């Protein structure tokens, strides 16, 4: 089959690789029908050291089950399934607590001999605990929004939950990428009264407004902090959703939380330490979040997608084929595209 392989910073190729097959009785093989490029894929695209063997890429995909192991009970050949961005057994103590990203027997696509999602097929370990059957056909018009359940919509939702978003709350979303835009959807879905997006790109701002953002802050640094405080009666936001992961975005997020507020961090951190430690301590600002347990949220979010109450698939502003993936990385890295979907 053909799949995406990254060999180093800026070096993404589509190559022929071995076809996946069942290895464990708990595996399934899924033929991919839709996949996506994630903002987190851009971190190795910018910084990965050269590798002779390369790294299989992608963790957001929907597809049709081609084969299922003898121990698999919840999916069968022919089922259309959505795959959260990590695989998990669904039975360990952490899965039972809704924290599948910490599954004792789980893992990540593209590592330890498991296929990446940006390819024609994927061996999915722990299929019963991972895959969710979709009640639609593979050509359904809702497919872009369904793809977001693998990661970005679930991640925006996780940020909102971690930050305690609820009715009457003032919420600030730091970052206007796909996760930040989905976080706007999530905040409004959970009843936030005010949703402030911190972003600078006109196309993303327009989409955020359509998703329910009430205010836009395009300043950066201290000016952004001051502007958010002006919009919140000088107090700061009850809930801050940090959707970038850079040091400056983290400083901003921590600085715009009101005393007693909460910051939900879902941007992959690019620094080892959390800044503003004394300030957040003195203001009793809580810091929560991490990688979203997407598998815990799919059943909750799925009806809203199927019934058209939310449309997170609108974050996809470019659609291509597998051969277009290298240019998709470039376009997202250069801010020519918000998010790229791949059709097979």
Coordinates of N, CA, C and O in Angstrom, one line a residue, residues 181-289:
X181 N -10.5 26.7 16.9 CA -11.8 27.0 16.4 C -12.8 25.9 16.9 O -14.0 26.3 17.2
X182 N -12.4 24.7 17.0 CA -13.3 23.7 17.6 C -13.5 24.0 19.1 O -14.6 23.7 19.6
X183 N -12.6 24.6 19.8 CA -12.7 25.0 21.2 C -13.8 26.1 21.3 O -14.6 26.1 22.3
X184 N -13.9 26.9 20.3 CA -15.0 27.9 20.3 C -16.4 27.2 20.2 O -17.3 27.5 21.0
X185 N -16.4 26.2 19.3 CA -17.7 25.4 19.2 C -18.0 24.8 20.6 O -19.1 24.8 21.0
X186 N -17.0 24.2 21.2 CA -17.2 23.5 22.4 C -17.6 24.4 23.5 O -18.5 24.1 24.3
X187 N -17.0 25.6 23.6 CA -17.4 26.5 24.6 C -18.9 27.0 24.5 O -19.6 27.0 25.5
X188 N -19.3 27.3 23.3 CA -20.7 27.7 23.1 C -21.6 26.5 23.3 O -22.7 26.7 23.9
X189 N -21.2 25.3 22.9 CA -22.0 24.1 23.2 C -22.3 23.9 24.6 O -23.3 23.4 25.0
X190 N -21.3 24.2 25.5 CA -21.4 24.0 26.9 C -22.0 25.2 27.6 O -22.1 25.2 28.9
X191 N -22.5 26.2 26.9 CA -23.2 27.3 27.4 C -22.5 28.6 27.8 O -23.1 29.4 28.5
X192 N -21.3 28.7 27.3 CA -20.5 29.9 27.7 C -21.3 31.2 27.2 O -21.8 31.2 26.1
X193 N -21.3 32.2 28.0 CA -22.0 33.4 27.6 C -21.1 34.3 26.7 O -21.6 34.9 25.8
X194 N -19.8 34.4 27.0 CA -18.9 35.2 26.3 C -17.7 34.3 25.8 O -17.1 33.5 26.6
X195 N -17.4 34.3 24.5 CA -16.2 33.5 24.0 C -15.3 34.5 23.3 O -15.7 35.0 22.2
X196 N -14.2 34.7 23.8 CA -13.2 35.6 23.2 C -12.1 34.8 22.5 O -11.5 33.9 23.1
X197 N -12.0 35.0 21.2 CA -10.9 34.3 20.5 C -9.7 35.2 20.3 O -9.8 36.3 19.9
X198 N -8.5 34.7 20.7 CA -7.3 35.4 20.5 C -6.7 34.8 19.2 O -6.2 33.7 19.2
X199 N -6.8 35.6 18.1 CA -6.3 35.2 16.8 C -6.1 36.3 15.9 O -6.6 37.4 16.1
X200 N -5.3 36.1 14.8 CA -4.9 37.2 13.9 C -5.2 37.0 12.5 O -5.0 37.9 11.7
X201 N -5.8 35.9 12.1 CA -6.0 35.6 10.7 C -7.5 35.8 10.3 O -8.3 35.2 10.9
X202 N -7.7 36.6 9.3 CA -9.0 37.1 8.9 C -10.0 35.9 8.6 O -11.1 35.9 9.0
X203 N -9.5 34.9 7.8 CA -10.4 33.8 7.5 C -10.7 32.9 8.7 O -11.9 32.5 8.9
X204 N -9.8 32.8 9.6 CA -10.1 32.0 10.8 C -11.0 32.8 11.8 O -11.9 32.2 12.4
X205 N -10.8 34.1 11.8 CA -11.6 35.0 12.7 C -13.1 34.9 12.2 O -14.0 34.8 13.0
X206 N -13.3 35.0 10.9 CA -14.6 34.9 10.3 C -15.3 33.6 10.7 O -16.5 33.6 11.0
X207 N -14.6 32.5 10.6 CA -15.1 31.2 10.9 C -15.4 31.1 12.4 O -16.5 30.6 12.8
X208 N -14.6 31.7 13.2 CA -14.8 31.7 14.7 C -16.1 32.4 15.0 O -16.8 32.0 15.9
X209 N -16.3 33.5 14.4 CA -17.5 34.3 14.6 C -18.7 33.5 14.3 O -19.7 33.5 15.0
X210 N -18.7 32.7 13.2 CA -19.8 31.9 12.8 C -20.0 30.7 13.7 O -21.1 30.3 13.9
X211 N -18.9 30.3 14.4 CA -19.0 29.3 15.4 C -19.5 29.8 16.7 O -19.8 29.0 17.6
X212 N -19.5 31.1 16.9 CA -20.1 31.6 18.1 C -19.2 32.5 19.0 O -19.5 32.9 20.1
X213 N -18.0 32.9 18.5 CA -17.1 33.8 19.2 C -17.8 35.1 19.3 O -18.3 35.7 18.3
X214 N -17.8 35.7 20.5 CA -18.5 37.0 20.7 C -17.5 38.2 20.6 O -17.9 39.3 20.3
X215 N -16.2 37.9 20.8 CA -15.2 39.0 20.7 C -13.9 38.4 20.1 O -13.6 37.2 20.2
X216 N -13.2 39.3 19.5 CA -11.9 38.9 18.9 C -10.8 39.8 19.4 O -10.9 41.0 19.5
X217 N -9.7 39.2 19.8 CA -8.5 39.9 20.3 C -7.3 39.5 19.3 O -6.9 38.4 19.3
X218 N -6.9 40.5 18.6 CA -5.8 40.2 17.6 C -4.4 40.8 18.1 O -3.4 40.5 17.5
X219 N -4.4 41.5 19.2 CA -3.2 41.9 19.8 C -2.4 40.7 20.4 O -3.0 39.6 20.6
X220 N -1.2 40.9 20.7 CA -0.3 39.9 21.3 C 0.3 40.4 22.6 O 0.4 41.6 22.8
X221 N 0.8 39.5 23.4 CA 1.6 39.9 24.5 C 0.8 40.7 25.5 O -0.4 40.4 25.8
X222 N 1.4 41.7 26.1 CA 0.8 42.5 27.1 C -0.5 43.2 26.6 O -1.4 43.4 27.4
X223 N -0.4 43.6 25.3 CA -1.6 44.3 24.8 C -2.8 43.3 24.7 O -3.9 43.7 24.9
X224 N -2.5 42.0 24.4 CA -3.6 41.1 24.4 C -4.2 40.9 25.8 O -5.4 40.8 25.9
X225 N -3.3 40.8 26.8 CA -3.8 40.6 28.1 C -4.7 41.8 28.6 O -5.8 41.6 29.1
X226 N -4.2 43.0 28.2 CA -5.0 44.2 28.6 C -6.3 44.2 27.9 O -7.4 44.6 28.5
X227 N -6.3 43.8 26.6 CA -7.6 43.8 25.9 C -8.6 42.8 26.4 O -9.8 43.1 26.5
X228 N -8.1 41.6 26.8 CA -9.0 40.6 27.4 C -9.6 41.2 28.7 O -10.8 41.0 29.0
X229 N -8.8 41.8 29.5 CA -9.3 42.3 30.8 C -10.3 43.4 30.5 O -11.3 43.5 31.3
X230 N -10.1 44.2 29.5 CA -11.1 45.2 29.2 C -12.5 44.6 28.8 O -13.5 45.1 29.2
X231 N -12.4 43.5 28.1 CA -13.6 42.8 27.7 C -14.3 42.0 28.8 O -15.4 41.5 28.7
X232 N -13.6 41.9 30.0 CA -14.1 41.1 31.1 C -14.2 41.9 32.4 O -13.9 41.4 33.5
X233 N -14.5 43.2 32.2 CA -14.7 44.1 33.4 C -13.4 44.1 34.2 O -13.5 44.3 35.5
X234 N -12.3 44.0 33.6 CA -11.0 44.1 34.3 C -10.7 42.8 35.1 O -9.6 42.8 35.8
X235 N -11.4 41.8 35.0 CA -11.2 40.6 35.9 C -10.5 39.5 35.2 O -9.8 38.7 35.9
X236 N -10.6 39.3 33.9 CA -10.0 38.1 33.2 C -11.1 37.1 33.0 O -12.3 37.2 33.5
X237 N -10.8 36.1 32.3 CA -11.7 35.0 31.9 C -11.8 34.0 33.0 O -10.9 33.6 33.6
X238 N -13.1 33.4 33.1 CA -13.3 32.3 34.1 C -12.5 31.1 33.6 O -11.9 30.3 34.3
X239 N -12.6 30.9 32.2 CA -12.0 29.7 31.6 C -11.1 30.1 30.4 O -11.6 30.8 29.6
X240 N -9.9 29.6 30.4 CA -9.0 29.9 29.3 C -8.6 28.6 28.6 O -8.2 27.7 29.3
X241 N -8.8 28.5 27.3 CA -8.5 27.3 26.6 C -7.2 27.6 25.7 O -7.2 28.3 24.8
X242 N -6.1 27.0 26.2 CA -4.8 27.2 25.5 C -4.6 26.1 24.4 O -4.5 24.9 24.7
X243 N -4.6 26.5 23.2 CA -4.7 25.6 22.0 C -3.5 25.7 21.1 O -3.6 25.3 19.9
X244 N -2.4 26.2 21.6 CA -1.2 26.3 20.8 C 0.0 25.5 21.3 O 0.5 24.7 20.6
X245 N 0.4 25.8 22.5 CA 1.5 25.1 23.1 C 2.8 25.8 23.2 O 3.8 25.4 23.8
X246 N 2.9 27.0 22.5 CA 4.2 27.8 22.6 C 4.3 28.5 23.9 O 3.3 28.7 24.6
X247 N 5.5 28.9 24.2 CA 5.7 29.6 25.5 C 4.9 30.9 25.6 O 4.3 31.2 26.6
X248 N 4.9 31.7 24.5 CA 4.2 32.9 24.6 C 2.7 32.7 24.7 O 2.0 33.5 25.4
X249 N 2.1 31.8 24.0 CA 0.7 31.5 24.1 C 0.3 31.0 25.5 O -0.7 31.4 26.0
X250 N 1.2 30.3 26.1 CA 1.0 29.8 27.5 C 1.0 30.9 28.5 O 0.2 31.0 29.4
X251 N 2.0 31.8 28.3 CA 2.1 33.0 29.2 C 0.8 33.8 29.1 O 0.2 34.3 30.1
X252 N 0.4 34.0 27.8 CA -0.8 34.8 27.6 C -2.0 34.1 28.3 O -2.8 34.8 29.0
X253 N -2.2 32.8 28.1 CA -3.3 32.1 28.6 C -3.3 32.2 30.1 O -4.4 32.5 30.7
X254 N -2.2 32.1 30.8 CA -2.1 32.1 32.2 C -2.4 33.6 32.7 O -2.9 33.8 33.8
X255 N -2.0 34.5 31.9 CA -2.1 35.9 32.3 C -3.5 36.5 32.2 O -3.9 37.5 32.8
X256 N -4.4 35.8 31.4 CA -5.7 36.4 31.2 C -6.8 35.6 32.0 O -8.0 35.9 31.9
X257 N -6.4 34.6 32.8 CA -7.3 34.0 33.7 C -7.6 34.8 34.9 O -6.7 35.4 35.4
X258 N -8.8 34.9 35.3 CA -9.2 35.7 36.5 C -8.8 34.9 37.7 O -8.6 33.7 37.7
X259 N -8.6 35.6 38.9 CA -8.4 34.8 40.1 C -9.5 33.8 40.3 O -10.7 34.0 40.2
X260 N -9.0 32.5 40.6 CA -9.9 31.4 40.8 C -10.3 30.8 39.5 O -11.1 29.8 39.5
X261 N -9.8 31.3 38.4 CA -10.1 30.7 37.1 C -9.3 29.5 36.8 O -8.5 29.0 37.6
X262 N -9.6 28.9 35.6 CA -8.9 27.7 35.2 C -8.4 27.8 33.8 O -9.1 28.3 32.9
X263 N -7.2 27.3 33.5 CA -6.7 27.2 32.2 C -6.7 25.7 31.7 O -6.1 24.9 32.4
X264 N -7.3 25.4 30.6 CA -7.3 24.1 30.0 C -6.3 24.1 28.9 O -6.5 24.7 27.9
X265 N -5.2 23.3 29.1 CA -4.1 23.3 28.2 C -4.2 22.1 27.3 O -4.1 20.9 27.8
X266 N -4.4 22.3 26.0 CA -4.4 21.1 25.0 C -3.4 21.3 23.9 O -3.2 20.4 23.1
X267 N -2.8 22.5 23.8 CA -1.7 22.7 22.9 C -0.5 21.9 23.3 O -0.1 22.0 24.5
X268 N 0.2 21.1 22.5 CA 1.3 20.3 22.9 C 2.4 21.2 23.3 O 2.9 22.0 22.6
X269 N 2.9 21.1 24.6 CA 3.8 22.1 25.2 C 5.2 22.0 24.4 O 5.7 20.9 24.2
X270 N 5.7 23.1 24.1 CA 7.0 23.2 23.5 C 8.1 23.6 24.5 O 9.3 23.8 24.1
X271 N 7.7 23.7 25.8 CA 8.7 24.1 26.8 C 8.5 23.1 28.0 O 7.4 22.6 28.2
X272 N 9.5 22.9 28.8 CA 9.4 21.9 29.9 C 8.8 22.4 31.1 O 8.3 21.7 32.0
X273 N 8.8 23.8 31.3 CA 8.3 24.4 32.5 C 7.1 25.2 32.2 O 6.9 25.7 31.1
X274 N 6.2 25.4 33.2 CA 5.0 26.3 33.1 C 5.4 27.7 33.6 O 5.8 27.8 34.8
X275 N 5.3 28.7 32.8 CA 5.6 30.1 33.3 C 4.6 30.7 34.2 O 3.5 30.0 34.5
X276 N 4.8 31.9 34.7 CA 3.9 32.6 35.5 C 3.5 31.8 36.8 O 2.4 31.9 37.3
X277 N 4.4 31.1 37.3 CA 4.2 30.2 38.4 C 3.7 30.9 39.7 O 2.7 30.5 40.3
X278 N 4.4 32.0 40.1 CA 4.0 32.7 41.3 C 2.7 33.4 41.1 O 1.8 33.4 42.0
X279 N 2.5 34.1 39.9 CA 1.2 34.8 39.7 C 0.0 33.9 39.8 O -1.0 34.2 40.4
X280 N 0.1 32.7 39.1 CA -1.0 31.8 39.1 C -1.2 31.2 40.5 O -2.4 31.0 40.9
X281 N -0.2 31.0 41.2 CA -0.3 30.5 42.6 C -1.0 31.5 43.5 O -2.0 31.2 44.2
X282 N -0.6 32.8 43.4 CA -1.2 33.8 44.2 C -2.7 34.1 43.9 O -3.5 34.4 44.7
X283 N -3.0 33.8 42.6 CA -4.4 34.1 42.1 C -5.3 32.8 42.2 O -6.4 32.8 41.7
X284 N -4.7 31.7 42.7 CA -5.5 30.5 42.8 C -6.0 30.0 41.4 O -7.1 29.5 41.2
X285 N -5.2 30.2 40.4 CA -5.5 29.8 39.0 C -5.2 28.3 38.9 O -4.1 27.9 39.1
X286 N -6.2 27.5 38.5 CA -6.0 26.1 38.3 C -5.5 25.9 36.9 O -5.9 26.6 35.9
X287 N -4.6 24.9 36.7 CA -4.1 24.5 35.4 C -4.4 23.1 35.2 O -4.0 22.2 36.0
X288 N -5.1 22.8 34.1 CA -5.5 21.4 33.8 C -5.3 21.1 32.3 O -4.9 22.0 31.6
X289 N -5.7 19.9 31.9 CA -5.7 19.6 30.5 C -4.6 18.6 30.2 O -3.9 18.0 31.1

